[in-house]
Amino acid sequence: LEDWRSADVPARLRAALALLEALTLRPAEVNADTMRAAKAAGLNDAAIREAAYVCFLFNTLDRLADSLGFALPTDDEARAIGRLMHRFGYGLAKLPG
């Protein structure tokens, strides 16, 4: 998504994306009000926890990739990966809990 704020997505997804952005860019500002807003938009504790796990993993991998100089996929490869993730989801590698 180029701009999740204006994209035609459900309110729950928009709330999850707002939470992910805050966790990634402004973690010191994430507080009880942030969680109340996410819950008011329809996210339950399990959804918030799952979003936080995914955020942690992506941010960790991103920092490792930057540090170790991983090559980025081409646009075609990124689209193919995106189609697979859309079709199969992240559930193939679920964390316990």
PDB file of C-alpha atoms in Angstrom:
ATOM      1  CA  LEU A   1       0.000   0.000   0.000  1.00  0.00           C
ATOM      2  CA  GLU A   2       1.365   3.374  -0.926  1.00  0.00           C
ATOM      3  CA  ASP A   3      -0.710   5.170   1.714  1.00  0.00           C
ATOM      4  CA  TRP A   4      -2.610   3.038   4.191  1.00  0.00           C
ATOM      5  CA  ARG A   5      -4.385   6.126   5.558  1.00  0.00           C
ATOM      6  CA  SER A   6      -6.262   6.702   2.285  1.00  0.00           C
ATOM      7  CA  ALA A   7      -6.416   3.103   1.039  1.00  0.00           C
ATOM      8  CA  ASP A   8      -9.766   1.366   0.773  1.00  0.00           C
ATOM      9  CA  VAL A   9      -9.211  -1.045   3.661  1.00  0.00           C
ATOM     10  CA  PRO A  10     -11.408  -2.117   6.592  1.00  0.00           C
ATOM     11  CA  ALA A  11     -11.222  -0.108   9.822  1.00  0.00           C
ATOM     12  CA  ARG A  12      -9.653  -3.052  11.669  1.00  0.00           C
ATOM     13  CA  LEU A  13      -6.803  -3.252   9.162  1.00  0.00           C
ATOM     14  CA  ARG A  14      -6.333   0.524   9.266  1.00  0.00           C
ATOM     15  CA  ALA A  15      -6.082   0.327  13.080  1.00  0.00           C
ATOM     16  CA  ALA A  16      -3.534  -2.501  12.849  1.00  0.00           C
ATOM     17  CA  LEU A  17      -1.449  -0.520  10.354  1.00  0.00           C
ATOM     18  CA  ALA A  18      -1.560   2.551  12.618  1.00  0.00           C
ATOM     19  CA  LEU A  19      -0.372   0.405  15.521  1.00  0.00           C
ATOM     20  CA  LEU A  20       2.409  -1.126  13.415  1.00  0.00           C
ATOM     21  CA  GLU A  21       3.575   2.297  12.288  1.00  0.00           C
ATOM     22  CA  ALA A  22       3.678   3.532  15.890  1.00  0.00           C
ATOM     23  CA  LEU A  23       5.534   0.422  17.099  1.00  0.00           C
ATOM     24  CA  THR A  24       8.077   0.834  14.302  1.00  0.00           C
ATOM     25  CA  LEU A  25       8.604   4.598  14.175  1.00  0.00           C
ATOM     26  CA  ARG A  26       7.565   5.868  17.619  1.00  0.00           C
ATOM     27  CA  PRO A  27       7.739   2.970  20.099  1.00  0.00           C
ATOM     28  CA  ALA A  28       8.264   5.273  23.082  1.00  0.00           C
ATOM     29  CA  GLU A  29       4.865   6.841  22.366  1.00  0.00           C
ATOM     30  CA  VAL A  30       2.941   3.541  22.383  1.00  0.00           C
ATOM     31  CA  ASN A  31       0.874   3.449  25.560  1.00  0.00           C
ATOM     32  CA  ALA A  32      -2.494   2.459  26.995  1.00  0.00           C
ATOM     33  CA  ASP A  33      -4.260   5.083  24.856  1.00  0.00           C
ATOM     34  CA  THR A  34      -2.723   3.502  21.742  1.00  0.00           C
ATOM     35  CA  MET A  35      -4.099   0.109  22.757  1.00  0.00           C
ATOM     36  CA  ARG A  36      -7.516   1.549  23.628  1.00  0.00           C
ATOM     37  CA  ALA A  37      -7.710   3.124  20.151  1.00  0.00           C
ATOM     38  CA  ALA A  38      -6.761  -0.197  18.528  1.00  0.00           C
ATOM     39  CA  LYS A  39      -9.410  -2.021  20.566  1.00  0.00           C
ATOM     40  CA  ALA A  40     -12.039   0.633  19.816  1.00  0.00           C
ATOM     41  CA  ALA A  41     -11.382  -0.004  16.110  1.00  0.00           C
ATOM     42  CA  GLY A  42     -12.145  -3.703  16.581  1.00  0.00           C
ATOM     43  CA  LEU A  43      -8.782  -5.317  17.342  1.00  0.00           C
ATOM     44  CA  ASN A  44      -8.845  -7.824  20.178  1.00  0.00           C
ATOM     45  CA  ASP A  45      -5.895  -8.812  22.361  1.00  0.00           C
ATOM     46  CA  ALA A  46      -4.970 -11.730  20.107  1.00  0.00           C
ATOM     47  CA  ALA A  47      -4.926  -9.520  16.989  1.00  0.00           C
ATOM     48  CA  ILE A  48      -2.794  -6.896  18.752  1.00  0.00           C
ATOM     49  CA  ARG A  49      -0.388  -9.577  19.967  1.00  0.00           C
ATOM     50  CA  GLU A  50      -0.129 -11.129  16.480  1.00  0.00           C
ATOM     51  CA  ALA A  51       0.504  -7.697  14.921  1.00  0.00           C
ATOM     52  CA  ALA A  52       3.230  -7.025  17.502  1.00  0.00           C
ATOM     53  CA  TYR A  53       4.891 -10.393  16.733  1.00  0.00           C
ATOM     54  CA  VAL A  54       4.883  -9.683  13.001  1.00  0.00           C
ATOM     55  CA  CYS A  55       6.174  -6.154  13.605  1.00  0.00           C
ATOM     56  CA  PHE A  56       9.007  -7.453  15.789  1.00  0.00           C
ATOM     57  CA  LEU A  57      10.033 -10.053  13.232  1.00  0.00           C
ATOM     58  CA  PHE A  58       9.924  -7.709  10.246  1.00  0.00           C
ATOM     59  CA  ASN A  59      11.817  -4.967  12.074  1.00  0.00           C
ATOM     60  CA  THR A  60      14.457  -7.438  13.256  1.00  0.00           C
ATOM     61  CA  LEU A  61      14.874  -8.906   9.776  1.00  0.00           C
ATOM     62  CA  ASP A  62      15.023  -5.429   8.244  1.00  0.00           C
ATOM     63  CA  ARG A  63      17.833  -4.389  10.576  1.00  0.00           C
ATOM     64  CA  LEU A  64      19.732  -7.621   9.943  1.00  0.00           C
ATOM     65  CA  ALA A  65      19.286  -7.242   6.191  1.00  0.00           C
ATOM     66  CA  ASP A  66      20.596  -3.673   6.332  1.00  0.00           C
ATOM     67  CA  SER A  67      23.544  -4.698   8.513  1.00  0.00           C
ATOM     68  CA  LEU A  68      24.502  -7.690   6.388  1.00  0.00           C
ATOM     69  CA  GLY A  69      23.782  -6.117   3.001  1.00  0.00           C
ATOM     70  CA  PHE A  70      21.032  -8.474   1.869  1.00  0.00           C
ATOM     71  CA  ALA A  71      19.952  -7.931  -1.726  1.00  0.00           C
ATOM     72  CA  LEU A  72      16.429  -6.613  -2.243  1.00  0.00           C
ATOM     73  CA  PRO A  73      14.047  -8.563  -4.447  1.00  0.00           C
ATOM     74  CA  THR A  74      13.244  -7.140  -7.865  1.00  0.00           C
ATOM     75  CA  ASP A  75       9.792  -5.605  -8.353  1.00  0.00           C
ATOM     76  CA  ASP A  76       8.620  -8.803 -10.065  1.00  0.00           C
ATOM     77  CA  GLU A  77       9.958 -10.965  -7.219  1.00  0.00           C
ATOM     78  CA  ALA A  78       8.356  -8.706  -4.599  1.00  0.00           C
ATOM     79  CA  ARG A  79       4.979  -8.946  -6.392  1.00  0.00           C
ATOM     80  CA  ALA A  80       5.258 -12.751  -6.565  1.00  0.00           C
ATOM     81  CA  ILE A  81       6.123 -12.943  -2.872  1.00  0.00           C
ATOM     82  CA  GLY A  82       3.231 -10.612  -2.080  1.00  0.00           C
ATOM     83  CA  ARG A  83       0.798 -12.802  -4.022  1.00  0.00           C
ATOM     84  CA  LEU A  84       1.980 -15.880  -2.107  1.00  0.00           C
ATOM     85  CA  MET A  85       1.686 -14.127   1.245  1.00  0.00           C
ATOM     86  CA  HIS A  86      -1.776 -12.873   0.321  1.00  0.00           C
ATOM     87  CA  ARG A  87      -2.852 -16.359  -0.700  1.00  0.00           C
ATOM     88  CA  PHE A  88      -1.308 -18.330   2.157  1.00  0.00           C
ATOM     89  CA  GLY A  89      -0.894 -15.652   4.854  1.00  0.00           C
ATOM     90  CA  TYR A  90       1.644 -15.601   7.624  1.00  0.00           C
ATOM     91  CA  GLY A  91      -0.059 -18.497   9.415  1.00  0.00           C
ATOM     92  CA  LEU A  92       2.426 -20.991   8.002  1.00  0.00           C
ATOM     93  CA  ALA A  93       4.955 -19.740  10.570  1.00  0.00           C
ATOM     94  CA  LYS A  94       2.761 -19.022  13.585  1.00  0.00           C
ATOM     95  CA  LEU A  95       4.421 -18.326  16.897  1.00  0.00           C
ATOM     96  CA  PRO A  96       3.257 -20.278  19.944  1.00  0.00           C
ATOM     97  CA  GLY A  97       0.664 -18.522  22.072  1.00  0.00           C
TER      98      GLY A  97
END
